[in-house]
Amino acid sequence: MHICKLRLSAAWTLRRAELSQRRLLSSARKQSPLLNIAPRVREALSNGEPVVALESTIISHGMPYPQNVETAREVEQIVAASGSIPATIALIDGRIHVGLSDGDLLRLGNGRETVVKASRRDMAAVLSQRLLGATTVSGTMLAAHMAGISVFATGGIGGVHRGAEDTMDVSADLTELGRTPVAVVCAGAKSILDLPKTLEYLETQGVPVVAFGDSNEFPAFFSQHSGLQAPWKLQRAEQVAQLLKTNAELGLQNGVVVAVPIPEEHAKASVDIEQAIEAALRESERLGVKGKEATPFLLKRVVERTGGASLLANIALVKNNARIASQIAASLASMGGSQGFSTTASYSPETRTDQPLLVIGCAAIDITSRVDSNQSAESAIPEVDLLRQTKLAATSHPGTVFTSVGGVAQNIARAAHLLGANAVLVASLGQDAHGTAVAADLNRMGMDTRFLQYPGSGARTAIYNALHGPNGDLVAAVADMHINGLLSPQQIEEAFSSLRPRAVCVDANVSTPAIVTTLMQARESGACVVFEPTSVPKCTNVLSALLVIKHSHAVADVSSLVHMITPNSLELQRMSEAALELALVEGVPTAATVSEIAKFHYSLDASVIRNLLTLFPLFPTVVVKLGEQGAAVISPSPRNATRPIIRHIQPLKPSLVENSSGAGDSLVGAILAQLHTRSELVSPDGSLSLAPQELDTIVSRAQRVAIMAIESMHTVSDRLNPDALNKD
C-alpha cells in the first residue's frame, strides 16, 4: 500500500506542470456562485489530487442517529486512508457545500432540523428558500460534476420501482446517470426495486454497468447475488479508471455504474433481510407510501424487522464502496484524469501568497447553549434576567446546545483561511477526545497542523461553554483555558523558523514569555504583528511582554513591536489604564482635545476617543470593536506619522441573530486575510503601509464577515469564501 501511494504521489507531481496550464484555462470559466467548495477540496482539485464525492441523504434519511453521523465520519476517514480527499455534499444556507464540517454532518443527522431530500428536481427550490437539503444520488452527481469531481461513492442507486408499469415510478438517479459524467461506486441497486427493469433502463440511457470483482453478477445491495449479469466485469481499480478516462476522451456525457458486491462476511444475513424487505413492501402498499418517501420508509422497517442486522450490513457496504471509490479516484488522478472525466469542471483556484499568516493562541471546543425563544414571556424573561445577574436558577432551561471547534486564535485562523489566506495555527491541545476533534477538523479544512503542541501531563483541551438568551446575546460563559499558558516559546520559534511569516496574530490567552517570543521573532523576520486582547483580565498580557522587553534593553523603542491591536471598548479602557500604570505611555490627552475630536465623531463615546489617543504612541493602529455601534479606528496620518486620525465605521445590521460569540474573531480574521493577500500593505519592517481610507475599507469589509458569523450557529460562518471580501 505504501509503495502504491508513493507511485501515485510521483505521478501527481509529474502532472503538475500540465495541470497548471489547465488551471489557467479553467480560471477563465465562471464558477457557479452557488458552489461553496471546502478549502481542502478546492486545493485538491487545483493540484489534480483525487477527490471522492459522498452523498448526504444517507445521513439524513438512510440511517438512524447517531449511527448515521458516525458512519459519515468513518466513511470520510476511509476515503482519506485509501488515498483520496473526501467531499460530502449538501445544500446549506442557499449554497451547494462540497466538503462538510463536522457541525454540518451533525445538522444533517441529529434530527433537530427538517432536512429536505434533494434530487436534481428539488435543488433550485431548496437553494432559493435557503432550506437544509441532503443530496440524493442524482443531486450529488450534479453537484460533483459542477465542482469537477469524477468519482462518487454511495450505498446503492435508485432504480425502477416494482409496479412501475402502473405508477411510472422511476428514480431520477437513472436519468442523471444518462446525462452526467460521474462514476457512481455502489452496491448495485437497492433490492427493494425491480432490478431487471433497472438494468434495462440503464441500457436505454447508454450507461455502462461494471461488476467490480471476480463475478459478472450484478449485486443486489444487501446480497451479492441478483441472478442478473452486468454487461462488463473489471477486477482492478486502475481498469475502472482507464474506462472512465476513455469515456471522457470520447466526449461522452453519461455516468458509469461501478457495482461492488457487499463483503462476504456481511452478506450472510441477506436471506433474512430479503424476507424483511418483502414484508416491508407489503406494508408500504397497504399504507400507500409512494414516491421519494418510499425508500426511507422501507429501509426503516427493514432495520426494525431484522433487529438491526440490515443496518450493520448497510454500513459495511457503504464503507467498502468508499474504499474502492478512493482507489479508483487515485488511479484516475495518476493518469491525469481526475478532472478529465467531468468534462465541464469549472473550478477556479484562488491565489495565495507563499508566506503564511501565523496565528498564535487558543484552540478550543465551543459549547454554545441557547435558551428557547418559544417559552412564554412569564417563564423565559425572568429566567434570563436571573442568569444575566449571575443568579443561576437551580433548574434546567429548554433550548439548543451546539458544539463546534473554537478558541480565539483558531476562530481567527479559520476565518482567514476560508477567506483565502494561507493561515497556520500555533496552539496547545490536550491528548484527549477534544484535542483529536480539533486537529481532525483543521485537517479536514486543509489547514497546516504541524505546529499544534500537545503538552501532555493531563493537560485538557480548552473548552469555552457559553449560554445565550433567546435573542442570541451572551448571558454567561465558563472558560477552561489553562492549557493555553503551556504553549512553549520553542514551538513559536520553530514556526517562525520554518515558515518565515509575513504577518502574525497573537491572542492574549498565551503566556507573557510566549508573547515576548512572538514579538521578538516577528521583529527579526520583518512580520506585521496584530494583537487580539481576548478579554479584560488578559488584555494587559501584551503590556507585560512589552515591559519585559523594555527592561531587557533588547529593543530601544517597544512602540515599534505591535502594529495593530483589536480590542473592544472595555479592553481598550483597561489597556489604557494599565499602559499609564506601567509608564509605557506618558499621559492622557487633554479634555479640550477629546472634546474637539468628539465634535466630528458625536456618535463615539468620549472615553473611547480618550483611550485611543492615550494608546496611540504605543499602538499606532487600533481597531475597536463596538458591537452594534460599529467600529472605531485610529491610525497615523499619511503626511505626519505622529498625528493620529480617528474615524467611526458605521455598523451593519444582521438579518437575524443566531450567535454573537465569534463575530469579533471573524472580524479580526477578515482584517488579517486582507493584509495577508495584499502584500503591498505591509512594509519590509512589518509596519503597515495603509492610507486611512484603505484601512476603513478593510474594516468595513471585515464587518460583513462578522455579520455572517452573527447570522450563523457556527462561531465562524461556514459560508465564508474569498468572494465574501469582494462584494462592496
Tab-separated table of N, CA, C and O in Angstrom, residues 199 209 211 215-219 226-232:
chain	number	residue	atom	x	y	z
A	199	LEU	N	-31.818	-2.439	-14.855
A	199	LEU	CA	-30.716	-2.658	-15.807
A	199	LEU	C	-31.135	-2.324	-17.230
A	199	LEU	O	-30.344	-1.772	-18.009
A	209	VAL	N	-22.534	-0.396	-17.111
A	209	VAL	CA	-22.659	-1.002	-15.786
A	209	VAL	C	-21.539	-2.016	-15.636
A	209	VAL	O	-21.440	-2.970	-16.415
A	211	ALA	N	-19.564	-4.703	-13.177
A	211	ALA	CA	-19.466	-5.504	-11.953
A	211	ALA	C	-18.003	-5.515	-11.531
A	211	ALA	O	-17.130	-5.898	-12.311
A	215	SER	N	-16.841	-11.660	-10.072
A	215	SER	CA	-18.080	-12.173	-10.648
A	215	SER	C	-18.711	-11.161	-11.592
A	215	SER	O	-18.616	-9.952	-11.383
A	216	ASN	N	-19.395	-11.691	-12.626
A	216	ASN	CA	-20.150	-10.844	-13.551
A	216	ASN	C	-21.515	-10.456	-12.987
A	216	ASN	O	-22.210	-9.626	-13.575
A	217	GLU	N	-21.901	-11.045	-11.879
A	217	GLU	CA	-23.261	-10.858	-11.382
A	217	GLU	C	-23.454	-9.456	-10.810
A	217	GLU	O	-22.622	-8.947	-10.066
A	218	PHE	N	-24.580	-8.866	-11.174
A	218	PHE	CA	-24.938	-7.544	-10.672
A	218	PHE	C	-25.417	-7.691	-9.229
A	218	PHE	O	-26.373	-8.424	-8.963
A	219	PRO	N	-24.770	-7.029	-8.258
A	219	PRO	CA	-25.158	-7.200	-6.856
A	219	PRO	C	-26.499	-6.539	-6.555
A	219	PRO	O	-26.907	-5.586	-7.222
A	226	SER	N	-28.045	-11.392	-7.555
A	226	SER	CA	-29.342	-10.965	-8.063
A	226	SER	C	-29.856	-11.903	-9.152
A	226	SER	O	-31.016	-11.806	-9.557
A	227	GLY	N	-28.964	-12.784	-9.636
A	227	GLY	CA	-29.324	-13.633	-10.769
A	227	GLY	C	-29.243	-12.908	-12.093
A	227	GLY	O	-29.603	-13.464	-13.135
A	228	LEU	N	-28.742	-11.661	-12.082
A	228	LEU	CA	-28.638	-10.849	-13.299
A	228	LEU	C	-27.174	-10.576	-13.618
A	228	LEU	O	-26.378	-10.346	-12.710
A	229	GLN	N	-26.841	-10.592	-14.881
A	229	GLN	CA	-25.460	-10.363	-15.298
A	229	GLN	C	-25.251	-8.899	-15.679
A	229	GLN	O	-26.074	-8.295	-16.369
A	230	ALA	N	-24.151	-8.344	-15.216
A	230	ALA	CA	-23.751	-6.998	-15.643
A	230	ALA	C	-23.075	-7.086	-17.007
A	230	ALA	O	-22.443	-8.100	-17.329
A	231	PRO	N	-23.212	-6.057	-17.841
A	231	PRO	CA	-22.587	-6.106	-19.172
A	231	PRO	C	-21.073	-6.237	-19.130
A	231	PRO	O	-20.476	-6.809	-20.042
A	232	TRP	N	-20.443	-5.686	-18.068
A	232	TRP	CA	-18.984	-5.684	-18.015
A	232	TRP	C	-18.502	-6.096	-16.623
A	232	TRP	O	-19.183	-5.867	-15.629
